[in-house]
mmCIF file of C-alpha atoms in Angstrom:
data_model
loop_
_atom_site.group_PDB
_atom_site.id
_atom_site.type_symbol
_atom_site.label_atom_id
_atom_site.label_comp_id
_atom_site.label_asym_id
_atom_site.label_seq_id
_atom_site.Cartn_x
_atom_site.Cartn_y
_atom_site.Cartn_z
ATOM 1 C CA UNK A 19 31.353 -25.389 24.070
ATOM 2 C CA UNK A 20 32.682 -22.559 26.215
ATOM 3 C CA UNK A 21 32.722 -24.845 29.234
ATOM 4 C CA UNK A 22 36.086 -26.463 29.372
ATOM 5 C CA UNK A 23 36.423 -30.247 29.245
ATOM 6 C CA UNK A 24 37.123 -31.937 32.526
ATOM 7 C CA UNK A 25 40.557 -33.711 32.821
ATOM 8 C CA UNK A 26 39.813 -37.012 34.502
ATOM 9 C CA UNK A 27 43.340 -38.386 34.727
ATOM 10 C CA UNK A 28 46.878 -37.676 33.533
ATOM 11 C CA UNK A 29 49.611 -40.262 32.856
ATOM 12 C CA UNK A 30 53.330 -39.866 31.999
ATOM 13 C CA UNK A 31 53.919 -42.133 28.979
ATOM 14 C CA UNK A 32 57.515 -41.496 28.181
ATOM 15 C CA UNK A 33 60.357 -39.156 29.143
ATOM 16 C CA UNK A 34 63.743 -38.555 27.496
ATOM 17 C CA UNK A 35 66.394 -35.886 28.015
ATOM 18 C CA UNK A 36 64.400 -33.314 26.016
ATOM 19 C CA UNK A 37 60.787 -34.526 25.776
ATOM 20 C CA UNK A 38 58.056 -35.682 28.027
ATOM 21 C CA UNK A 39 54.896 -37.268 26.610
ATOM 22 C CA UNK A 40 51.660 -37.302 28.743
ATOM 23 C CA UNK A 41 48.244 -38.684 28.110
ATOM 24 C CA UNK A 42 45.127 -37.081 29.446
ATOM 25 C CA UNK A 43 41.709 -38.662 29.874
ATOM 26 C CA UNK A 44 39.219 -35.922 28.945
ATOM 27 C CA UNK A 45 35.430 -35.549 29.285
ATOM 28 C CA UNK A 46 33.907 -32.895 27.074
ATOM 29 C CA UNK A 47 30.821 -30.944 28.300
ATOM 30 C CA UNK A 48 28.649 -33.086 26.024
ATOM 31 C CA UNK A 49 29.779 -36.239 27.845
ATOM 32 C CA UNK A 50 32.104 -37.525 25.138
ATOM 33 C CA UNK A 51 35.325 -38.947 26.596
ATOM 34 C CA UNK A 52 38.667 -39.104 24.772
ATOM 35 C CA UNK A 53 42.300 -39.849 25.527
ATOM 36 C CA UNK A 54 44.630 -37.101 24.286
ATOM 37 C CA UNK A 55 48.406 -37.262 24.043
ATOM 38 C CA UNK A 56 50.591 -34.161 24.361
ATOM 39 C CA UNK A 57 54.185 -33.084 24.685
ATOM 40 C CA UNK A 58 55.254 -31.179 27.796
ATOM 41 C CA UNK A 59 58.511 -29.275 27.378
ATOM 42 C CA UNK A 60 60.772 -28.905 30.393
ATOM 43 C CA UNK A 61 62.338 -25.625 31.428
ATOM 44 C CA UNK A 62 61.171 -22.021 31.858
ATOM 45 C CA UNK A 63 60.104 -21.164 28.342
ATOM 46 C CA UNK A 64 61.898 -19.798 25.320
ATOM 47 C CA UNK A 65 62.289 -16.594 23.310
ATOM 48 C CA UNK A 66 62.589 -15.861 19.553
ATOM 49 C CA UNK A 67 63.896 -12.442 18.419
ATOM 50 C CA UNK A 68 63.684 -10.111 15.486
ATOM 51 C CA UNK A 69 66.770 -7.947 16.010
ATOM 52 C CA UNK A 70 66.767 -4.849 13.925
ATOM 53 C CA UNK A 71 69.967 -3.164 12.643
ATOM 54 C CA UNK A 72 67.853 -0.192 11.402
ATOM 55 C CA UNK A 73 64.279 0.364 10.401
ATOM 56 C CA UNK A 74 64.502 -2.303 7.628
ATOM 57 C CA UNK A 75 67.453 -4.704 8.178
ATOM 58 C CA UNK A 76 67.247 -7.487 10.678
ATOM 59 C CA UNK A 77 69.342 -10.535 11.755
ATOM 60 C CA UNK A 78 68.761 -14.069 10.692
ATOM 61 C CA UNK A 79 70.915 -17.136 11.395
ATOM 62 C CA UNK A 80 71.699 -20.182 9.290
ATOM 63 C CA UNK A 81 71.597 -23.158 11.631
ATOM 64 C CA UNK A 82 71.525 -26.960 11.284
ATOM 65 C CA UNK A 83 68.141 -28.378 12.332
ATOM 66 C CA UNK A 84 68.237 -31.936 13.538
ATOM 67 C CA UNK A 85 64.445 -32.289 13.041
ATOM 68 C CA UNK A 86 64.598 -31.549 9.278
ATOM 69 C CA UNK A 87 68.195 -32.770 8.832
ATOM 70 C CA UNK A 88 69.243 -29.681 6.928
ATOM 71 C CA UNK A 89 70.387 -26.085 7.332
ATOM 72 C CA UNK A 90 67.645 -23.522 7.695
ATOM 73 C CA UNK A 91 67.329 -19.700 7.781
ATOM 74 C CA UNK A 92 65.812 -18.897 11.166
ATOM 75 C CA UNK A 93 65.791 -16.155 13.869
ATOM 76 C CA UNK A 94 67.948 -16.037 16.927
ATOM 77 C CA UNK A 95 66.191 -17.990 19.696
ATOM 78 C CA UNK A 96 66.813 -20.015 22.854
ATOM 79 C CA UNK A 97 65.604 -21.267 26.150
ATOM 80 C CA UNK A 98 65.068 -19.071 29.147
ATOM 81 C CA UNK A 99 67.350 -20.305 31.927
ATOM 82 C CA UNK A 100 65.995 -21.096 35.419
ATOM 83 C CA UNK A 101 65.608 -17.842 37.299
ATOM 84 C CA UNK A 102 66.477 -15.687 34.205
ATOM 85 C CA UNK A 103 64.120 -12.920 33.197
ATOM 86 C CA UNK A 104 62.860 -12.873 29.523
ATOM 87 C CA UNK A 105 64.838 -9.728 28.903
ATOM 88 C CA UNK A 106 68.085 -11.283 30.210
ATOM 89 C CA UNK A 107 67.507 -14.419 28.218
ATOM 90 C CA UNK A 108 67.078 -12.235 24.998
ATOM 91 C CA UNK A 109 70.202 -10.299 25.787
ATOM 92 C CA UNK A 110 72.261 -13.418 26.431
ATOM 93 C CA UNK A 111 71.036 -15.377 23.408
ATOM 94 C CA UNK A 112 71.616 -12.415 21.103
ATOM 95 C CA UNK A 113 75.229 -12.085 22.144
ATOM 96 C CA UNK A 114 75.805 -15.848 21.869
ATOM 97 C CA UNK A 115 74.038 -16.342 18.483
ATOM 98 C CA UNK A 116 74.702 -13.096 16.531
ATOM 99 C CA UNK A 117 77.411 -11.287 18.546
ATOM 100 C CA UNK A 118 75.205 -8.206 19.429
ATOM 101 C CA UNK A 119 73.740 -6.851 22.650
ATOM 102 C CA UNK A 120 70.754 -4.487 22.638
ATOM 103 C CA UNK A 121 69.027 -1.891 24.666
ATOM 104 C CA UNK A 122 65.374 -2.115 23.605
ATOM 105 C CA UNK A 123 63.138 -5.270 23.892
ATOM 106 C CA UNK A 124 59.495 -5.205 22.961
ATOM 107 C CA UNK A 125 57.331 -8.272 23.668
ATOM 108 C CA UNK A 126 54.944 -8.949 20.834
ATOM 109 C CA UNK A 127 53.250 -12.269 21.478
ATOM 110 C CA UNK A 128 53.541 -15.736 23.056
ATOM 111 C CA UNK A 129 52.814 -18.386 20.435
ATOM 112 C CA UNK A 130 52.235 -22.114 20.703
ATOM 113 C CA UNK A 131 53.700 -24.656 18.353
ATOM 114 C CA UNK A 132 50.569 -26.736 18.462
ATOM 115 C CA UNK A 133 47.739 -25.965 20.899
ATOM 116 C CA UNK A 134 46.462 -29.513 20.279
ATOM 117 C CA UNK A 135 49.603 -31.483 21.048
ATOM 118 C CA UNK A 136 52.057 -29.297 22.889
ATOM 119 C CA UNK A 137 51.938 -27.322 26.108
ATOM 120 C CA UNK A 138 54.131 -24.270 26.591
ATOM 121 C CA UNK A 139 55.201 -21.847 23.771
ATOM 122 C CA UNK A 140 57.793 -19.279 22.711
ATOM 123 C CA UNK A 141 57.726 -15.543 23.313
ATOM 124 C CA UNK A 142 58.314 -13.423 20.237
ATOM 125 C CA UNK A 143 60.339 -10.234 20.845
ATOM 126 C CA UNK A 144 61.360 -7.234 18.816
ATOM 127 C CA UNK A 145 64.862 -6.040 19.587
ATOM 128 C CA UNK A 146 66.369 -2.687 18.741
ATOM 129 C CA UNK A 147 69.262 -0.390 19.537
ATOM 130 C CA UNK A 148 71.958 -3.043 18.984
ATOM 131 C CA UNK A 149 75.652 -2.827 19.847
ATOM 132 C CA UNK A 150 78.443 -5.298 19.131
ATOM 133 C CA UNK A 151 79.050 -7.747 22.108
ATOM 134 C CA UNK A 152 79.955 -11.393 21.857
ATOM 135 C CA UNK A 153 79.300 -14.284 24.321
ATOM 136 C CA UNK A 154 80.316 -17.867 23.840
ATOM 137 C CA UNK A 155 77.301 -20.114 23.368
ATOM 138 C CA UNK A 156 76.924 -23.881 23.299
ATOM 139 C CA UNK A 157 76.527 -24.190 19.499
ATOM 140 C CA UNK A 158 78.365 -27.143 17.973
ATOM 141 C CA UNK A 159 79.638 -24.890 15.183
ATOM 142 C CA UNK A 160 79.561 -21.124 14.527
ATOM 143 C CA UNK A 161 76.208 -19.781 13.388
ATOM 144 C CA UNK A 162 76.210 -17.827 10.125
ATOM 145 C CA UNK A 163 74.741 -14.351 10.495
ATOM 146 C CA UNK A 164 72.526 -13.390 7.528
ATOM 147 C CA UNK A 165 70.986 -9.929 7.079
ATOM 148 C CA UNK A 166 67.587 -9.629 5.576
ATOM 149 C CA UNK A 167 65.200 -6.769 4.995
ATOM 150 C CA UNK A 168 61.519 -6.327 6.142
ATOM 151 C CA UNK A 169 60.862 -4.844 2.727
ATOM 152 C CA UNK A 170 61.771 -8.204 1.275
ATOM 153 C CA UNK A 171 59.641 -10.501 3.451
ATOM 154 C CA UNK A 172 57.734 -12.174 0.598
ATOM 155 C CA UNK A 173 60.951 -13.221 -1.093
ATOM 156 C CA UNK A 174 62.246 -14.682 2.290
ATOM 157 C CA UNK A 175 58.924 -16.494 2.948
ATOM 158 C CA UNK A 176 59.081 -18.156 -0.525
ATOM 159 C CA UNK A 177 62.474 -19.694 0.214
ATOM 160 C CA UNK A 178 62.450 -23.407 0.965
ATOM 161 C CA UNK A 179 65.097 -22.973 3.615
ATOM 162 C CA UNK A 180 63.055 -20.451 5.602
ATOM 163 C CA UNK A 181 60.219 -22.759 6.738
ATOM 164 C CA UNK A 182 59.416 -22.227 10.364
ATOM 165 C CA UNK A 183 55.837 -21.146 11.054
ATOM 166 C CA UNK A 184 56.776 -18.995 14.093
ATOM 167 C CA UNK A 185 59.568 -17.244 12.149
ATOM 168 C CA UNK A 186 56.963 -16.030 9.621
ATOM 169 C CA UNK A 187 54.626 -15.122 12.447
ATOM 170 C CA UNK A 188 57.301 -13.055 14.291
ATOM 171 C CA UNK A 189 58.309 -11.186 11.116
ATOM 172 C CA UNK A 190 54.675 -10.476 10.246
ATOM 173 C CA UNK A 191 54.029 -9.156 13.743
ATOM 174 C CA UNK A 192 57.072 -6.850 13.622
ATOM 175 C CA UNK A 193 55.898 -5.435 10.268
ATOM 176 C CA UNK A 194 52.389 -4.701 11.855
ATOM 177 C CA UNK A 195 53.949 -3.242 14.960
ATOM 178 C CA UNK A 196 56.245 -0.883 12.958
ATOM 179 C CA UNK A 197 53.219 0.215 10.956
ATOM 180 C CA UNK A 198 51.448 1.133 14.203
ATOM 181 C CA UNK A 199 48.775 -1.597 13.730
ATOM 182 C CA UNK A 200 49.815 -4.014 16.443
ATOM 183 C CA UNK A 201 50.565 -3.479 20.196
ATOM 184 C CA UNK A 202 53.793 -4.452 21.982
ATOM 185 C CA UNK A 203 54.954 -4.328 25.599
ATOM 186 C CA UNK A 204 58.452 -3.084 26.449
ATOM 187 C CA UNK A 205 60.420 -5.683 28.556
ATOM 188 C CA UNK B 17 78.989 -24.822 7.258
ATOM 189 C CA UNK B 18 77.291 -25.711 4.042
ATOM 190 C CA UNK B 19 78.519 -29.235 4.285
ATOM 191 C CA UNK B 20 75.809 -31.161 6.189
ATOM 192 C CA UNK B 21 76.702 -32.915 9.389
ATOM 193 C CA UNK B 22 77.128 -36.683 9.187
ATOM 194 C CA UNK B 23 74.552 -38.785 10.968
ATOM 195 C CA UNK B 24 76.522 -41.558 12.693
ATOM 196 C CA UNK B 25 73.625 -43.392 14.383
ATOM 197 C CA UNK B 26 69.935 -43.223 15.075
ATOM 198 C CA UNK B 27 68.034 -44.719 18.016
ATOM 199 C CA UNK B 28 64.413 -44.978 18.786
ATOM 200 C CA UNK B 29 63.969 -43.682 22.370
ATOM 201 C CA UNK B 30 60.198 -43.931 22.921
ATOM 202 C CA UNK B 31 56.997 -44.496 20.965
ATOM 203 C CA UNK B 32 53.363 -43.836 21.919
ATOM 204 C CA UNK B 33 50.146 -43.810 19.886
ATOM 205 C CA UNK B 34 50.872 -40.318 18.454
ATOM 206 C CA UNK B 35 54.619 -39.677 19.008
ATOM 207 C CA UNK B 36 57.952 -41.183 18.258
ATOM 208 C CA UNK B 37 61.153 -39.855 19.792
ATOM 209 C CA UNK B 38 64.470 -40.481 18.121
ATOM 210 C CA UNK B 39 68.039 -39.653 19.062
ATOM 211 C CA UNK B 40 70.676 -39.010 16.442
ATOM 212 C CA UNK B 41 74.413 -39.029 16.923
ATOM 213 C CA UNK B 42 75.772 -36.261 14.682
ATOM 214 C CA UNK B 43 79.273 -35.166 13.580
ATOM 215 C CA UNK B 44 79.533 -31.597 12.285
ATOM 216 C CA UNK B 45 81.917 -30.741 9.536
ATOM 217 C CA UNK B 46 84.308 -29.180 12.101
ATOM 218 C CA UNK B 47 84.533 -32.587 13.864
ATOM 219 C CA UNK B 48 82.278 -31.652 16.847
ATOM 220 C CA UNK B 49 79.931 -34.456 17.836
ATOM 221 C CA UNK B 50 76.548 -34.112 19.479
ATOM 222 C CA UNK B 51 73.526 -36.259 20.293
ATOM 223 C CA UNK B 52 70.269 -34.652 19.118
ATOM 224 C CA UNK B 53 66.739 -35.667 19.988
ATOM 225 C CA UNK B 54 63.753 -35.112 17.732
ATOM 226 C CA UNK B 55 60.109 -35.977 17.267
ATOM 227 C CA UNK B 56 59.095 -37.995 14.192
ATOM 228 C CA UNK B 57 55.362 -37.750 13.434
ATOM 229 C CA UNK B 58 53.653 -40.724 11.833
ATOM 230 C CA UNK B 59 51.352 -40.536 8.876
ATOM 231 C CA UNK B 60 51.456 -38.844 5.551
ATOM 232 C CA UNK B 61 51.583 -35.174 6.488
ATOM 233 C CA UNK B 62 48.939 -32.551 7.307
ATOM 234 C CA UNK B 63 47.198 -29.547 5.822
ATOM 235 C CA UNK B 64 46.050 -26.200 7.263
ATOM 236 C CA UNK B 65 43.585 -24.080 5.287
ATOM 237 C CA UNK B 66 42.515 -20.452 4.947
ATOM 238 C CA UNK B 67 39.097 -20.838 3.378
ATOM 239 C CA UNK B 68 37.806 -17.594 1.910
ATOM 240 C CA UNK B 69 34.019 -16.792 1.730
ATOM 241 C CA UNK B 70 34.900 -13.725 -0.335
ATOM 242 C CA UNK B 71 37.929 -11.451 -0.835
ATOM 243 C CA UNK B 72 38.014 -10.557 2.869
ATOM 244 C CA UNK B 73 36.098 -13.017 5.005
ATOM 245 C CA UNK B 74 37.571 -16.411 5.960
ATOM 246 C CA UNK B 75 36.760 -19.336 8.228
ATOM 247 C CA UNK B 76 38.275 -19.969 11.650
ATOM 248 C CA UNK B 77 37.210 -22.613 14.142
ATOM 249 C CA UNK B 78 37.119 -22.618 17.941
ATOM 250 C CA UNK B 79 38.522 -25.897 19.174
ATOM 251 C CA UNK B 80 39.739 -27.374 22.411
ATOM 252 C CA UNK B 81 43.467 -27.862 22.469
ATOM 253 C CA UNK B 82 44.772 -30.576 24.729
ATOM 254 C CA UNK B 83 48.250 -29.144 24.639
ATOM 255 C CA UNK B 84 47.303 -25.777 26.039
ATOM 256 C CA UNK B 85 44.226 -27.063 27.975
ATOM 257 C CA UNK B 86 41.898 -24.397 26.596
ATOM 258 C CA UNK B 87 39.838 -23.391 23.584
ATOM 259 C CA UNK B 88 41.707 -21.592 20.802
ATOM 260 C CA UNK B 89 40.795 -19.826 17.602
ATOM 261 C CA UNK B 90 42.504 -21.732 14.842
ATOM 262 C CA UNK B 91 42.222 -22.601 11.127
ATOM 263 C CA UNK B 92 40.670 -25.778 9.733
ATOM 264 C CA UNK B 93 43.349 -28.454 9.583
ATOM 265 C CA UNK B 94 43.914 -32.173 9.648
ATOM 266 C CA UNK B 95 46.048 -35.162 8.717
ATOM 267 C CA UNK B 96 46.427 -36.382 5.099
ATOM 268 C CA UNK B 97 45.084 -39.998 5.147
ATOM 269 C CA UNK B 98 47.207 -42.761 3.630
ATOM 270 C CA UNK B 99 46.915 -42.681 -0.107
ATOM 271 C CA UNK B 100 44.916 -39.415 -0.149
ATOM 272 C CA UNK B 101 46.080 -36.516 -2.260
ATOM 273 C CA UNK B 102 46.732 -33.167 -0.524
ATOM 274 C CA UNK B 103 43.724 -31.737 -2.403
ATOM 275 C CA UNK B 104 41.370 -34.518 -1.379
ATOM 276 C CA UNK B 105 42.521 -34.094 2.300
ATOM 277 C CA UNK B 106 41.720 -30.360 2.093
ATOM 278 C CA UNK B 107 38.292 -31.076 0.628
ATOM 279 C CA UNK B 108 37.478 -33.711 3.314
ATOM 280 C CA UNK B 109 38.741 -31.749 6.237
ATOM 281 C CA UNK B 110 36.884 -28.591 5.216
ATOM 282 C CA UNK B 111 33.576 -30.485 4.923
ATOM 283 C CA UNK B 112 34.210 -32.213 8.327
ATOM 284 C CA UNK B 113 35.309 -29.092 10.157
ATOM 285 C CA UNK B 114 33.382 -26.122 8.740
ATOM 286 C CA UNK B 115 30.671 -27.717 6.568
ATOM 287 C CA UNK B 116 31.903 -26.441 3.240
ATOM 288 C CA UNK B 117 33.434 -27.912 0.111
ATOM 289 C CA UNK B 118 35.491 -25.826 -2.333
ATOM 290 C CA UNK B 119 36.691 -25.820 -5.983
ATOM 291 C CA UNK B 120 39.917 -23.892 -5.802
ATOM 292 C CA UNK B 121 43.027 -24.899 -3.739
ATOM 293 C CA UNK B 122 46.275 -23.004 -3.886
ATOM 294 C CA UNK B 123 49.381 -24.411 -2.107
ATOM 295 C CA UNK B 124 51.347 -21.583 -0.408
ATOM 296 C CA UNK B 125 54.104 -23.277 1.634
ATOM 297 C CA UNK B 126 55.139 -26.258 3.728
ATOM 298 C CA UNK B 127 56.112 -25.094 7.234
ATOM 299 C CA UNK B 128 57.969 -26.875 9.982
ATOM 300 C CA UNK B 129 56.857 -26.607 13.608
ATOM 301 C CA UNK B 130 60.491 -26.755 14.771
ATOM 302 C CA UNK B 131 63.326 -27.511 12.332
ATOM 303 C CA UNK B 132 65.571 -28.268 15.368
ATOM 304 C CA UNK B 133 63.324 -30.813 17.114
ATOM 305 C CA UNK B 134 60.650 -32.081 14.716
ATOM 306 C CA UNK B 135 60.694 -33.739 11.318
ATOM 307 C CA UNK B 136 57.820 -33.390 8.982
ATOM 308 C CA UNK B 137 55.582 -30.268 8.672
ATOM 309 C CA UNK B 138 52.203 -28.991 7.549
ATOM 310 C CA UNK B 139 51.145 -27.655 4.196
ATOM 311 C CA UNK B 140 49.443 -24.202 4.167
ATOM 312 C CA UNK B 141 46.665 -23.886 1.575
ATOM 313 C CA UNK B 142 44.481 -21.073 0.400
ATOM 314 C CA UNK B 143 40.918 -22.293 -0.473
ATOM 315 C CA UNK B 144 38.388 -20.434 -2.554
ATOM 316 C CA UNK B 145 35.072 -20.935 -4.364
ATOM 317 C CA UNK B 146 33.306 -22.591 -1.368
ATOM 318 C CA UNK B 147 29.951 -24.381 -1.369
ATOM 319 C CA UNK B 148 27.981 -25.803 1.443
ATOM 320 C CA UNK B 149 28.649 -29.496 2.025
ATOM 321 C CA UNK B 150 28.942 -31.431 5.322
ATOM 322 C CA UNK B 151 30.774 -34.572 6.239
ATOM 323 C CA UNK B 152 30.881 -36.232 9.689
ATOM 324 C CA UNK B 153 34.294 -35.950 11.232
ATOM 325 C CA UNK B 154 35.792 -37.505 14.368
ATOM 326 C CA UNK B 155 35.609 -34.477 16.578
ATOM 327 C CA UNK B 156 34.502 -35.162 20.199
ATOM 328 C CA UNK B 157 32.177 -32.074 20.002
ATOM 329 C CA UNK B 158 30.951 -29.862 17.200
ATOM 330 C CA UNK B 159 33.552 -27.192 16.188
ATOM 331 C CA UNK B 160 32.329 -23.614 16.241
ATOM 332 C CA UNK B 161 32.768 -21.703 12.976
ATOM 333 C CA UNK B 162 33.980 -18.178 13.438
ATOM 334 C CA UNK B 163 34.195 -15.733 10.531
ATOM 335 C CA UNK B 164 37.091 -13.260 10.517
ATOM 336 C CA UNK B 165 38.408 -10.709 8.011
ATOM 337 C CA UNK B 166 41.819 -10.324 6.421
ATOM 338 C CA UNK B 167 41.334 -6.563 6.910
ATOM 339 C CA UNK B 168 41.374 -7.148 10.703
ATOM 340 C CA UNK B 169 44.357 -9.483 11.051
ATOM 341 C CA UNK B 170 46.300 -7.349 13.612
ATOM 342 C CA UNK B 171 43.216 -7.458 15.969
ATOM 343 C CA UNK B 172 43.096 -11.287 15.527
ATOM 344 C CA UNK B 173 46.840 -11.687 16.110
ATOM 345 C CA UNK B 174 46.524 -9.637 19.318
ATOM 346 C CA UNK B 175 44.046 -12.084 20.823
ATOM 347 C CA UNK B 176 45.335 -14.436 23.491
ATOM 348 C CA UNK B 177 43.114 -17.259 22.154
ATOM 349 C CA UNK B 178 44.707 -16.991 18.685
ATOM 350 C CA UNK B 179 48.224 -18.146 19.457
ATOM 351 C CA UNK B 180 49.476 -20.682 16.958
ATOM 352 C CA UNK B 181 52.496 -19.588 14.971
ATOM 353 C CA UNK B 182 51.519 -21.396 11.821
ATOM 354 C CA UNK B 183 48.061 -19.834 11.859
ATOM 355 C CA UNK B 184 49.697 -16.339 11.843
ATOM 356 C CA UNK B 185 52.015 -17.606 9.144
ATOM 357 C CA UNK B 186 49.225 -18.933 6.871
ATOM 358 C CA UNK B 187 47.195 -15.740 7.167
ATOM 359 C CA UNK B 188 50.194 -13.464 6.469
ATOM 360 C CA UNK B 189 51.033 -15.519 3.386
ATOM 361 C CA UNK B 190 47.417 -15.296 2.138
ATOM 362 C CA UNK B 191 47.570 -11.542 2.489
ATOM 363 C CA UNK B 192 50.759 -11.377 0.517
ATOM 364 C CA UNK B 193 49.448 -13.766 -2.172
ATOM 365 C CA UNK B 194 46.304 -11.754 -2.656
ATOM 366 C CA UNK B 195 48.440 -8.593 -2.919
ATOM 367 C CA UNK B 196 50.331 -10.220 -5.775
ATOM 368 C CA UNK B 197 53.531 -10.334 -3.768
ATOM 369 C CA UNK B 198 53.811 -14.083 -3.104
ATOM 370 C CA UNK B 199 53.620 -17.058 -5.380
ATOM 371 C CA UNK B 200 51.194 -20.017 -5.057
ATOM 372 C CA UNK B 201 50.693 -23.393 -6.762
ATOM 373 C CA UNK B 202 47.214 -24.505 -7.720
ATOM 374 C CA UNK B 203 46.507 -28.077 -6.385
#
């Protein structure tokens, strides 16, 4: 099973402003052939941040999600612009979404939404040493900044309006990192 | 901001075997109008399971992901068939993917892949009281069963081949549940 399947052909099935759907004809090492479909995001990647006000308090935002057609409690995040470094993307998105800049950025992990069906991923970053600084973003309405505490993660995770797998992942990694149990790379 | 935006129109942009892309014309409560795109999955939902062999050891599978074009270490998961209960879907997928049945199923949370861009979600379930039982699934090649320990989650999360946000989320919730800090609902 460690021998990767062979990709026999790729086809573009559909493309819209935001999404591209591809199919891939695949032959596994045991000879079985399948046609897979997957989503290929455009752009240069994306970042999601846990921005700490102190050792316990961090920033969440309340934002409308068109996918679930409701407001959800999520972490500041955004696309990396073409030619922009991951650190610069974090610094820009933070100022646009919560009105803070920062001096310390620690990369924790790149996660995939669905390894089966989506290429690409999002980089999870811990951000510290914040200072007030505001940039105008492209949000259709102002985002509401909500403070939460790492010491109250279970209460957050139990909320119906906090329902994004990678948000739970990012916060759990930050908790492990701050406990000295997980590695991080300064950006 | 608590007043939900009004959805003025919906359009189907593209549809393939697995994916449907919709656009929505939205008017926010401040009058700003935007066109959003989102993915609408078909089917009746999906489940992802943390199946415990004892208080520490749980089942992972090594599976080829067409999205990332590589093998990844993930949790047993699958679609809920039409008319099937969540519990029955868990029981069937477990037998197909790791060769075990189970007697105890505890629902922890429904998570979204991306509240902004995808409707639907996946239900995270803790599974206990396992017994050996095998069903044939539709996998193109046998899945490799890999045992891991809750006491070694940081080491798992640091691996490049374990990179699915909702896998990290499910395991973190199980750890909180077993510590008595997070609620669960028996299925």
